[in-house]
PDB file of C-alpha atoms in Angstrom:
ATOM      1  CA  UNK U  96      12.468  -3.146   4.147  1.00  0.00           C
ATOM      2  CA  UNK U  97      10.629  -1.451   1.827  1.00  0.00           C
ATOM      3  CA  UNK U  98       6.835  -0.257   2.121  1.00  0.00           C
ATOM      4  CA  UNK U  99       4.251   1.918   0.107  1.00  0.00           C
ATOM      5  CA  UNK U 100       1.286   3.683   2.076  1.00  0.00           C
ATOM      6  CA  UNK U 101      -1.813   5.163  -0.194  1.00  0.00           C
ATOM      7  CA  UNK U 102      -3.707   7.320   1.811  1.00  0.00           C
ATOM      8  CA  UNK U 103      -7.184   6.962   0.807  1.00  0.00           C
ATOM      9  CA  UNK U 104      -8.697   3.584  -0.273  1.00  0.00           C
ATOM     10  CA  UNK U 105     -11.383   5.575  -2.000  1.00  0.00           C
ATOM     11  CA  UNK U 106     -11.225   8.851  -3.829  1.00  0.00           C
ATOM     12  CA  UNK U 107     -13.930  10.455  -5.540  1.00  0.00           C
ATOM     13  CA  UNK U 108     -13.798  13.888  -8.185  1.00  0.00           C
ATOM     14  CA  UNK U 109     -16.415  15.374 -10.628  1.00  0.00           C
ATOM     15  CA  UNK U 110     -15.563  15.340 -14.390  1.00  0.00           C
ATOM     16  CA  UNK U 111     -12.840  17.989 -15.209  1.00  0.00           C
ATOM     17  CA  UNK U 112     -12.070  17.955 -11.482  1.00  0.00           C
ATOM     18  CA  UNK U 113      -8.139  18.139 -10.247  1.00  0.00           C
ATOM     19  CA  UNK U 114      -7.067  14.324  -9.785  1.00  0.00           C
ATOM     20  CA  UNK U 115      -4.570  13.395  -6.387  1.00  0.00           C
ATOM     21  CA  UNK U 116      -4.089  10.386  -5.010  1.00  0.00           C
ATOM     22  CA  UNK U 117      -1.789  10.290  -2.084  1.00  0.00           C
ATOM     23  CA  UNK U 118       1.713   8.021  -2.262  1.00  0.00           C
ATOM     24  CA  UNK U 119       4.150   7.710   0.647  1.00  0.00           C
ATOM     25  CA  UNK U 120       7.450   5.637   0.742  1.00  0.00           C
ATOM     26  CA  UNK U 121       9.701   4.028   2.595  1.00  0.00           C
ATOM     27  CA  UNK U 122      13.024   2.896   1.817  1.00  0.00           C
ATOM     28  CA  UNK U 123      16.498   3.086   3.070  1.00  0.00           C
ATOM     29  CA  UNK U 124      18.256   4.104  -0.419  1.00  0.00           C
ATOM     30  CA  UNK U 125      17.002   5.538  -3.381  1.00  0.00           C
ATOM     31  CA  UNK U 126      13.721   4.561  -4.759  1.00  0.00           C
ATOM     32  CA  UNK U 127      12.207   3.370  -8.056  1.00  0.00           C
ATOM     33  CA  UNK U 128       8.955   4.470  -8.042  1.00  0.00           C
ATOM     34  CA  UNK U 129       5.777   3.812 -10.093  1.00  0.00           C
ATOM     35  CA  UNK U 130       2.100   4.471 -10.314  1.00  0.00           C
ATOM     36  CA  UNK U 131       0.190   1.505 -12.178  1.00  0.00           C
ATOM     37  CA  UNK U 132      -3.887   1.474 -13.063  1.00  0.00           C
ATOM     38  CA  UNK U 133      -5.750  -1.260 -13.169  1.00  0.00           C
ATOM     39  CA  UNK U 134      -9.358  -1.286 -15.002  1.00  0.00           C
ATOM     40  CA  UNK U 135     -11.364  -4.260 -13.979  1.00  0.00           C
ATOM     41  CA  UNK U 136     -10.854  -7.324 -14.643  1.00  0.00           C
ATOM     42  CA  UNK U 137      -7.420  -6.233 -16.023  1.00  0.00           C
ATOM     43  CA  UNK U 138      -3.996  -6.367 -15.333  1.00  0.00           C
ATOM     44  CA  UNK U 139      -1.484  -3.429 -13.926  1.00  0.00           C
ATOM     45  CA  UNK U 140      -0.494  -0.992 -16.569  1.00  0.00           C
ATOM     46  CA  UNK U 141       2.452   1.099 -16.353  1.00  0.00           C
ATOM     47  CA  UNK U 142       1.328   5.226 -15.852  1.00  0.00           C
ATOM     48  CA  UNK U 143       4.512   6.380 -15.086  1.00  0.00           C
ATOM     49  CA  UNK U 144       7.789   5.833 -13.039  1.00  0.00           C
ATOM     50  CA  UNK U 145      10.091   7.728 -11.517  1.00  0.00           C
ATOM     51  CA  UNK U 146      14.610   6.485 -11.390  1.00  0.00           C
ATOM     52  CA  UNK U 147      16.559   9.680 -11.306  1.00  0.00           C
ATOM     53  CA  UNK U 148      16.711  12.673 -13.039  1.00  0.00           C
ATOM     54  CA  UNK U 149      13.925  14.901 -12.814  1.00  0.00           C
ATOM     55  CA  UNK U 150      11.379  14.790 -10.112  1.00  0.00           C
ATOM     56  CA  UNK U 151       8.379  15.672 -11.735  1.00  0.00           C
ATOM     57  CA  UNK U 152       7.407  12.737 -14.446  1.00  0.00           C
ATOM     58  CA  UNK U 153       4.454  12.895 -16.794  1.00  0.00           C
ATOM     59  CA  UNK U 154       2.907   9.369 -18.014  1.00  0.00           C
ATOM     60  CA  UNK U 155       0.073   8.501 -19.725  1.00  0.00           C
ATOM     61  CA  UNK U 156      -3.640  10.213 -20.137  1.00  0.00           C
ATOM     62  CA  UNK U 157      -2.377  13.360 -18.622  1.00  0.00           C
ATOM     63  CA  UNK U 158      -1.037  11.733 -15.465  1.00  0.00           C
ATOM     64  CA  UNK U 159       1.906  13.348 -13.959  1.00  0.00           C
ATOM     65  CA  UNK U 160       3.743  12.861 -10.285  1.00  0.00           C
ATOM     66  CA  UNK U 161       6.392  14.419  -8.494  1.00  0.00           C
ATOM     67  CA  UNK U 162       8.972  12.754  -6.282  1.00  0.00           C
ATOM     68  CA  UNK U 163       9.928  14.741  -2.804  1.00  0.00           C
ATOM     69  CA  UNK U 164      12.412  13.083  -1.190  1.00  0.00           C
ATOM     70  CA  UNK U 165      11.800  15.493   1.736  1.00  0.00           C
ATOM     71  CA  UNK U 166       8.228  14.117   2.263  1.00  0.00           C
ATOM     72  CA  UNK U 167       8.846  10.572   0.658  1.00  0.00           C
ATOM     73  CA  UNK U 168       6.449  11.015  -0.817  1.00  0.00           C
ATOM     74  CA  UNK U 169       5.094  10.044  -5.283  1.00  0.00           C
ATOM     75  CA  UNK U 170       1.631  11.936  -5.374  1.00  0.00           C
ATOM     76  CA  UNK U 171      -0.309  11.205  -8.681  1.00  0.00           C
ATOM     77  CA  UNK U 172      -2.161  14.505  -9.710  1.00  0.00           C
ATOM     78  CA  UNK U 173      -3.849  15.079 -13.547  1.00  0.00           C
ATOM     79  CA  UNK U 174      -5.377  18.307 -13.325  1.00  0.00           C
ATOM     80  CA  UNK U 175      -8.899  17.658 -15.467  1.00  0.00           C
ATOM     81  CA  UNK U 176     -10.241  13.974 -14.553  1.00  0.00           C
ATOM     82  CA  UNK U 177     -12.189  11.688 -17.401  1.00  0.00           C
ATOM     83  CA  UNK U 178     -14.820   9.104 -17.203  1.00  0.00           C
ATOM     84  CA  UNK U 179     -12.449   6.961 -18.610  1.00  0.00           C
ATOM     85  CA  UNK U 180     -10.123   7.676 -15.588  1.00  0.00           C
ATOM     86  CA  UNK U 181     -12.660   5.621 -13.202  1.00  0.00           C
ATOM     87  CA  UNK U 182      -9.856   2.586 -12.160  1.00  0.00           C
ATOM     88  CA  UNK U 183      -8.063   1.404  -9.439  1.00  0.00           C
ATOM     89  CA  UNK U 184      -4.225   3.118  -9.072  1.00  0.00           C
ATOM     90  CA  UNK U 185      -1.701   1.339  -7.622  1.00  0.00           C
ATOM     91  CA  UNK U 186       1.634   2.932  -5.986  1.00  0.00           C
ATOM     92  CA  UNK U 187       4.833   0.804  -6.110  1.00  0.00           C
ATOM     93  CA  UNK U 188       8.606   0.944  -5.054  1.00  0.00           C
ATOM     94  CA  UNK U 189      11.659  -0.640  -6.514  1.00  0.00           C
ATOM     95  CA  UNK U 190      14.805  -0.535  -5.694  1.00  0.00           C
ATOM     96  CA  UNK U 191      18.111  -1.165  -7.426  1.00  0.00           C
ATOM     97  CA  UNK U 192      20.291  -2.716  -4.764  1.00  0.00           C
ATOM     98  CA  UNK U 193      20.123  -3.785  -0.735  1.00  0.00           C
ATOM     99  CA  UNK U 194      18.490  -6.436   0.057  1.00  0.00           C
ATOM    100  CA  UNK U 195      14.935  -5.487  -1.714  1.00  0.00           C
ATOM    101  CA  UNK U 196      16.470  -5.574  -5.108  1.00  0.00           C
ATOM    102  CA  UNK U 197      14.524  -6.209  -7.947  1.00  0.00           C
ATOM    103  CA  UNK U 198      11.456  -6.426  -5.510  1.00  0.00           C
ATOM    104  CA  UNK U 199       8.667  -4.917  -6.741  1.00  0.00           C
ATOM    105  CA  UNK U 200       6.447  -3.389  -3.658  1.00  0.00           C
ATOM    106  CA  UNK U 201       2.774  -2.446  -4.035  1.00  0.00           C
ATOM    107  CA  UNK U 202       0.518   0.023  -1.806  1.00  0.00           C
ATOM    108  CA  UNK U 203      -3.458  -0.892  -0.871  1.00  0.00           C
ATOM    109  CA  UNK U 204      -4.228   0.437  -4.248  1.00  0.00           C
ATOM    110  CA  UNK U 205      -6.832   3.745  -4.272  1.00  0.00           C
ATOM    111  CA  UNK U 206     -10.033   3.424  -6.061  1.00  0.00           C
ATOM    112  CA  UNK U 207     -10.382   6.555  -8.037  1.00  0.00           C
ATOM    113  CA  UNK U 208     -14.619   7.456  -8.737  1.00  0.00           C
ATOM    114  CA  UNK U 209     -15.539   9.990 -11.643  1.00  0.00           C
ATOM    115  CA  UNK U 210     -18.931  11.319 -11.397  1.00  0.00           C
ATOM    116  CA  UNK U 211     -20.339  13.341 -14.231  1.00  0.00           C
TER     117      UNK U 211
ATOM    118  CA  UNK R 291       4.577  -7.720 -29.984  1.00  0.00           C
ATOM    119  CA  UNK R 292       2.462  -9.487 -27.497  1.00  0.00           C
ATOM    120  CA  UNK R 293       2.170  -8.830 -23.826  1.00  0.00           C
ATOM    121  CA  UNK R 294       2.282 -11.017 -21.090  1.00  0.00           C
ATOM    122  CA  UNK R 295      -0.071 -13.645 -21.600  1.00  0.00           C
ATOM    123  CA  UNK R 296      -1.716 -15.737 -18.707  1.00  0.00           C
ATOM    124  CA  UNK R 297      -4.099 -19.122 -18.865  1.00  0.00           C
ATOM    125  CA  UNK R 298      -6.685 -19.524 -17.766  1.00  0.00           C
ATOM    126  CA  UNK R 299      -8.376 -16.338 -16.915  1.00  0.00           C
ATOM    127  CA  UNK R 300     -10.923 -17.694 -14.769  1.00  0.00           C
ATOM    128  CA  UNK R 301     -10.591 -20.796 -12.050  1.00  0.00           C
ATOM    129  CA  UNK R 302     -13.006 -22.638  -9.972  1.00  0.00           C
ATOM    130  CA  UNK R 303     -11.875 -25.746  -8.454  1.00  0.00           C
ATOM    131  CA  UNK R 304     -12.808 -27.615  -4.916  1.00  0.00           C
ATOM    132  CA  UNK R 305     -10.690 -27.152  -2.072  1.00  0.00           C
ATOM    133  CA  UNK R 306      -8.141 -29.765  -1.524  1.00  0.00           C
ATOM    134  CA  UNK R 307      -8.019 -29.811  -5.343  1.00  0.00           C
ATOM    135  CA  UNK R 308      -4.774 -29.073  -7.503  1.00  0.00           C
ATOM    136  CA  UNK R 309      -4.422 -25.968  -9.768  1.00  0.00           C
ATOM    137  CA  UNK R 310      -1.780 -24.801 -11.933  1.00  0.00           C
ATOM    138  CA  UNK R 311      -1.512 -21.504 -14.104  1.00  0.00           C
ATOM    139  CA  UNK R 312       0.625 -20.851 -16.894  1.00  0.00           C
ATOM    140  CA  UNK R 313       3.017 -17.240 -18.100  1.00  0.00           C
ATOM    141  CA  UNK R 314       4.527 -16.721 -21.500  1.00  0.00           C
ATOM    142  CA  UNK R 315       6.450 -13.354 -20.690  1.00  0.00           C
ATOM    143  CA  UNK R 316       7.250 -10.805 -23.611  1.00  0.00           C
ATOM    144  CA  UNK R 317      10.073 -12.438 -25.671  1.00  0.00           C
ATOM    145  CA  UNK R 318      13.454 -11.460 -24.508  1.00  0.00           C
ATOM    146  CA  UNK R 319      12.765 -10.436 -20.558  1.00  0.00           C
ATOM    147  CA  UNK R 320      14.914 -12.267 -18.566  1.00  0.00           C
ATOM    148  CA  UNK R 321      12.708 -11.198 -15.083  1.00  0.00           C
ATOM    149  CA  UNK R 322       9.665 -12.742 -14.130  1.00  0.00           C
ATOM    150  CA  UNK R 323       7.497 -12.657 -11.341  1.00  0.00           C
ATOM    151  CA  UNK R 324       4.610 -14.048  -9.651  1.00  0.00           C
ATOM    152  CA  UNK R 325       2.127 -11.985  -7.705  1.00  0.00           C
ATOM    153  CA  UNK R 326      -1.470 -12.719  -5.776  1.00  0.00           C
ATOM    154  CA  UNK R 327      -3.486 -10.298  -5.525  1.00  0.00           C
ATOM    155  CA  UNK R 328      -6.210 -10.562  -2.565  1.00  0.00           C
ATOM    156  CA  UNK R 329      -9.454  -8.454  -3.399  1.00  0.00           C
ATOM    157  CA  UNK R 330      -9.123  -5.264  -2.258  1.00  0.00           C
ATOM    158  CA  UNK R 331      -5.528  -5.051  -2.001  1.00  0.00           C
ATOM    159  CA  UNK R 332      -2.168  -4.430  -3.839  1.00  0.00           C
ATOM    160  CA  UNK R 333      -0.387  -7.414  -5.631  1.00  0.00           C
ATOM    161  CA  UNK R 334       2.058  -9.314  -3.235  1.00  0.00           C
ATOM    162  CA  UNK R 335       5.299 -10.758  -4.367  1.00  0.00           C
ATOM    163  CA  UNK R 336       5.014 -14.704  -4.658  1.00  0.00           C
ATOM    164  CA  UNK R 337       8.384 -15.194  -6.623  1.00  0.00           C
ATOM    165  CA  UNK R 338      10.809 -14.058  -9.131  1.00  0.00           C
ATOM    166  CA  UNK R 339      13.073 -15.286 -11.452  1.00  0.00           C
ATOM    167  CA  UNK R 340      15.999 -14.431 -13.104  1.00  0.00           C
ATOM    168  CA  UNK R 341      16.222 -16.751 -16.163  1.00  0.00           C
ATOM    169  CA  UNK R 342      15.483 -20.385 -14.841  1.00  0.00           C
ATOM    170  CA  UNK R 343      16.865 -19.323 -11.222  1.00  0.00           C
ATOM    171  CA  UNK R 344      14.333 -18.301  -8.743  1.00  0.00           C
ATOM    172  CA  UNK R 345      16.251 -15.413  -6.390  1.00  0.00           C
ATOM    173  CA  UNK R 346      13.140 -14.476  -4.642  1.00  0.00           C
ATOM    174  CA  UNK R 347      10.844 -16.623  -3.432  1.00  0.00           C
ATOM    175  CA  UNK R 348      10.735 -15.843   0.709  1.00  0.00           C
ATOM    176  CA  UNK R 349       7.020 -14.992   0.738  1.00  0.00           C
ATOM    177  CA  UNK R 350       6.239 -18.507  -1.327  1.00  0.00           C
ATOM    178  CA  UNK R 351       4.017 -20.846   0.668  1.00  0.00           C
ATOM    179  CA  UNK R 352       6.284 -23.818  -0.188  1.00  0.00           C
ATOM    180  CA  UNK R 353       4.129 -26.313   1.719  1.00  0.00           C
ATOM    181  CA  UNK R 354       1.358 -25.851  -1.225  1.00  0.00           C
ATOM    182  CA  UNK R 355       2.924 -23.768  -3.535  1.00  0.00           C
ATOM    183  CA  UNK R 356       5.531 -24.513  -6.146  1.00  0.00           C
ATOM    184  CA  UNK R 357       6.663 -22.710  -9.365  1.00  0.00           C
ATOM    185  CA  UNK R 358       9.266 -23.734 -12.339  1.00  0.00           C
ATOM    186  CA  UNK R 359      10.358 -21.581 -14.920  1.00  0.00           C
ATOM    187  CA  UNK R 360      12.450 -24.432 -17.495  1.00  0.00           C
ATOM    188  CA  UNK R 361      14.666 -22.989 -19.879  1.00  0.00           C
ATOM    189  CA  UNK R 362      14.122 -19.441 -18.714  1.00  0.00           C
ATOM    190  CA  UNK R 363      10.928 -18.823 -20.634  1.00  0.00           C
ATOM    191  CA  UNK R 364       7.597 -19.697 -19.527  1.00  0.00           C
ATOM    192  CA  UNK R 365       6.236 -20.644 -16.291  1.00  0.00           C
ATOM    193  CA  UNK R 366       3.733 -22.547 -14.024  1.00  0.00           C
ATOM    194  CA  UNK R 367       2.559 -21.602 -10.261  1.00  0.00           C
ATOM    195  CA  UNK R 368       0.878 -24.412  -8.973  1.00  0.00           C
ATOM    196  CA  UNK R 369      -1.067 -24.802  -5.486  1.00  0.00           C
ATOM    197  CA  UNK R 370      -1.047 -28.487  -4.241  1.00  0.00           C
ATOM    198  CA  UNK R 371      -4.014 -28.822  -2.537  1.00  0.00           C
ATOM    199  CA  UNK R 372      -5.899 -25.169  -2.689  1.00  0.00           C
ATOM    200  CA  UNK R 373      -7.328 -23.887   0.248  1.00  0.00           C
ATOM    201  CA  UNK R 374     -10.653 -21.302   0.613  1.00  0.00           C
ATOM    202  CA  UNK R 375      -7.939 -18.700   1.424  1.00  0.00           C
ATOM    203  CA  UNK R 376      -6.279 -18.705  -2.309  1.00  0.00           C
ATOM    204  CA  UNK R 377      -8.965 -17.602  -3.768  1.00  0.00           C
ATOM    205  CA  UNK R 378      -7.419 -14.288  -5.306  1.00  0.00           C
ATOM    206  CA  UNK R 379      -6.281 -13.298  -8.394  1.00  0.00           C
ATOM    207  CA  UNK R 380      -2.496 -14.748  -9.674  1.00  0.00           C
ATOM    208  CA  UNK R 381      -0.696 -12.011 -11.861  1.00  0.00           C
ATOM    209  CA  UNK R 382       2.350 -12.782 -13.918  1.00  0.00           C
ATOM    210  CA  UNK R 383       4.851  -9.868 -14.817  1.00  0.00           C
ATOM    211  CA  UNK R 384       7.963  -9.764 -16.664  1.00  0.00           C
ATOM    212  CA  UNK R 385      10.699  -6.877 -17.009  1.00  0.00           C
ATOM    213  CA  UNK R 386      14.410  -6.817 -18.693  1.00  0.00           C
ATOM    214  CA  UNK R 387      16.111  -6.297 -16.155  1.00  0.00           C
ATOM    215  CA  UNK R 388      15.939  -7.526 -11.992  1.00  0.00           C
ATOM    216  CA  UNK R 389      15.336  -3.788 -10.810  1.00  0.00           C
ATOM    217  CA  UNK R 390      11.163  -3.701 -11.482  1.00  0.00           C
ATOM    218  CA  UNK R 391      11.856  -1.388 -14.321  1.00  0.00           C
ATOM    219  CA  UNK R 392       9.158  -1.525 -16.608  1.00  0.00           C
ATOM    220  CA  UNK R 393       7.148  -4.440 -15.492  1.00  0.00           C
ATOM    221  CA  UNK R 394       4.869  -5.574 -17.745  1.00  0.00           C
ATOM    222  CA  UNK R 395       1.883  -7.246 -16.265  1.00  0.00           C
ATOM    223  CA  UNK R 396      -0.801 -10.106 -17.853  1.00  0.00           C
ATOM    224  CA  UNK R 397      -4.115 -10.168 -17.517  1.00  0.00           C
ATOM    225  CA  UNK R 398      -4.242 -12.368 -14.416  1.00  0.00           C
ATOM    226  CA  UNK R 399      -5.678 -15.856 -13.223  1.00  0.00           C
ATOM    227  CA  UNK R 400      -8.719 -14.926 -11.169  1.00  0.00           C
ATOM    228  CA  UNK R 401      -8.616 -18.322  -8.550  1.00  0.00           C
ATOM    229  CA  UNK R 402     -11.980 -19.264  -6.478  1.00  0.00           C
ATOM    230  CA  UNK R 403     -12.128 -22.400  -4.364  1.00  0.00           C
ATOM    231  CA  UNK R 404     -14.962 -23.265  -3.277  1.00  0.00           C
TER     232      UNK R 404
END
């Protein structure tokens, strides 16, 4: 089975502050992985993802992750936070075979907080 | 192009009452899915489809819950009757392809039964 952990339901930076929110995996072959934001009231919209290739992905808005197979791990960083930034992120895993396939697996979601 | 579009947007109903919502995916993905999302949480897999044929659909309530997807396109969840705990908020998703790649997701049915 698959599974996503997001350590920290809350997270909380000043304006122009370094962004990370915290993504651990598990999975028994190679993940899929994504980070998706959600404003309120919204739906789930695609940052960025992560199949093969490189491990360090940039998305959207200045959002970037890296994928460490080492520490399973998909951390979302953006180095200067916006206002506009203040969402709810969601981490998810994918796979492309085994018995998850096509399954698309979501973490607790982290509430991200931007104070001036 | 237009996204994923979901109706309604908002739901109140009694308990014991019916309710139904309705996806029009993006024209051309063959992959959708059904997700609830309980406040304060991540979106959990209802069902998916590939075309008309549903090949995921173990964490579907079946007692209350059924969903059809006719001629591959659009679809309808519906909860036969609704109970307090469904109150949540039904997102529908589509993709291309059956790996999650590139899910695109609506704007949600936000359920309350009261």
């Amino acid at each position: 089975a698959q599974s996503v952990t997001q350590l920290g339901s809350h997270v909380s930076v000043s304006e122009g502050a370094l962004v990370l929110l915290r993504c651990n995996y598990s999975s028994s072959v190679p993940p899929y992985l994504f980070w998706y934001v959600q404003y309120p009231n919204q739906g789930l919209q695609l940052l960025l993802k992560y199949t093969t290739g490189a491990t360090l992905v940039k998305g959207i808005n200045g959002f970037e992750a890296e994928f460490k197979k080492s520490e399973t791990s998909f951390h979302l960083t953006k180095p200067s936070a916006h206002m506009s930034d203040a969402a709810e992120y969601f981490c998810a895993v994918s796979r492309a075979g085994g018995t998850s396939y096509g399954k698309l697996t979501f973490g607790q979601g982290t509430i991200l907080t931007v104070h001036p | 192009e237009a996204g994923v579009v979901q109706s309604p947007r908002y739901k109140i109903i009694e308990k014991k009452q019916p309710v139904a919502f309705w996806c029009n995916p993006i024209s051309g993905h063959n992959t959708l899915y059904w997700y609830r999302q309980n406040l304060g949480q991540g979106p959990e897999l209802l069902i998916r489809y590939e075309n008309e044929e549903a090949v995921d659909d173990s964490q579907l309530p079946k007692d209350r819950f059924s969903a059809e997807r006719l001629k591959g396109v659009d679809s309808t969840l519906k909860i036969q009757p609704a109970e307090l705990g469904d109150s949540a908020v039904y997102l529908c998703a589509s993709s291309t392809t059956g790996t999650g790649l590139e899910a695109f997701f609506g704007q949600g049915t936000r359920l309350t039964v009261v």
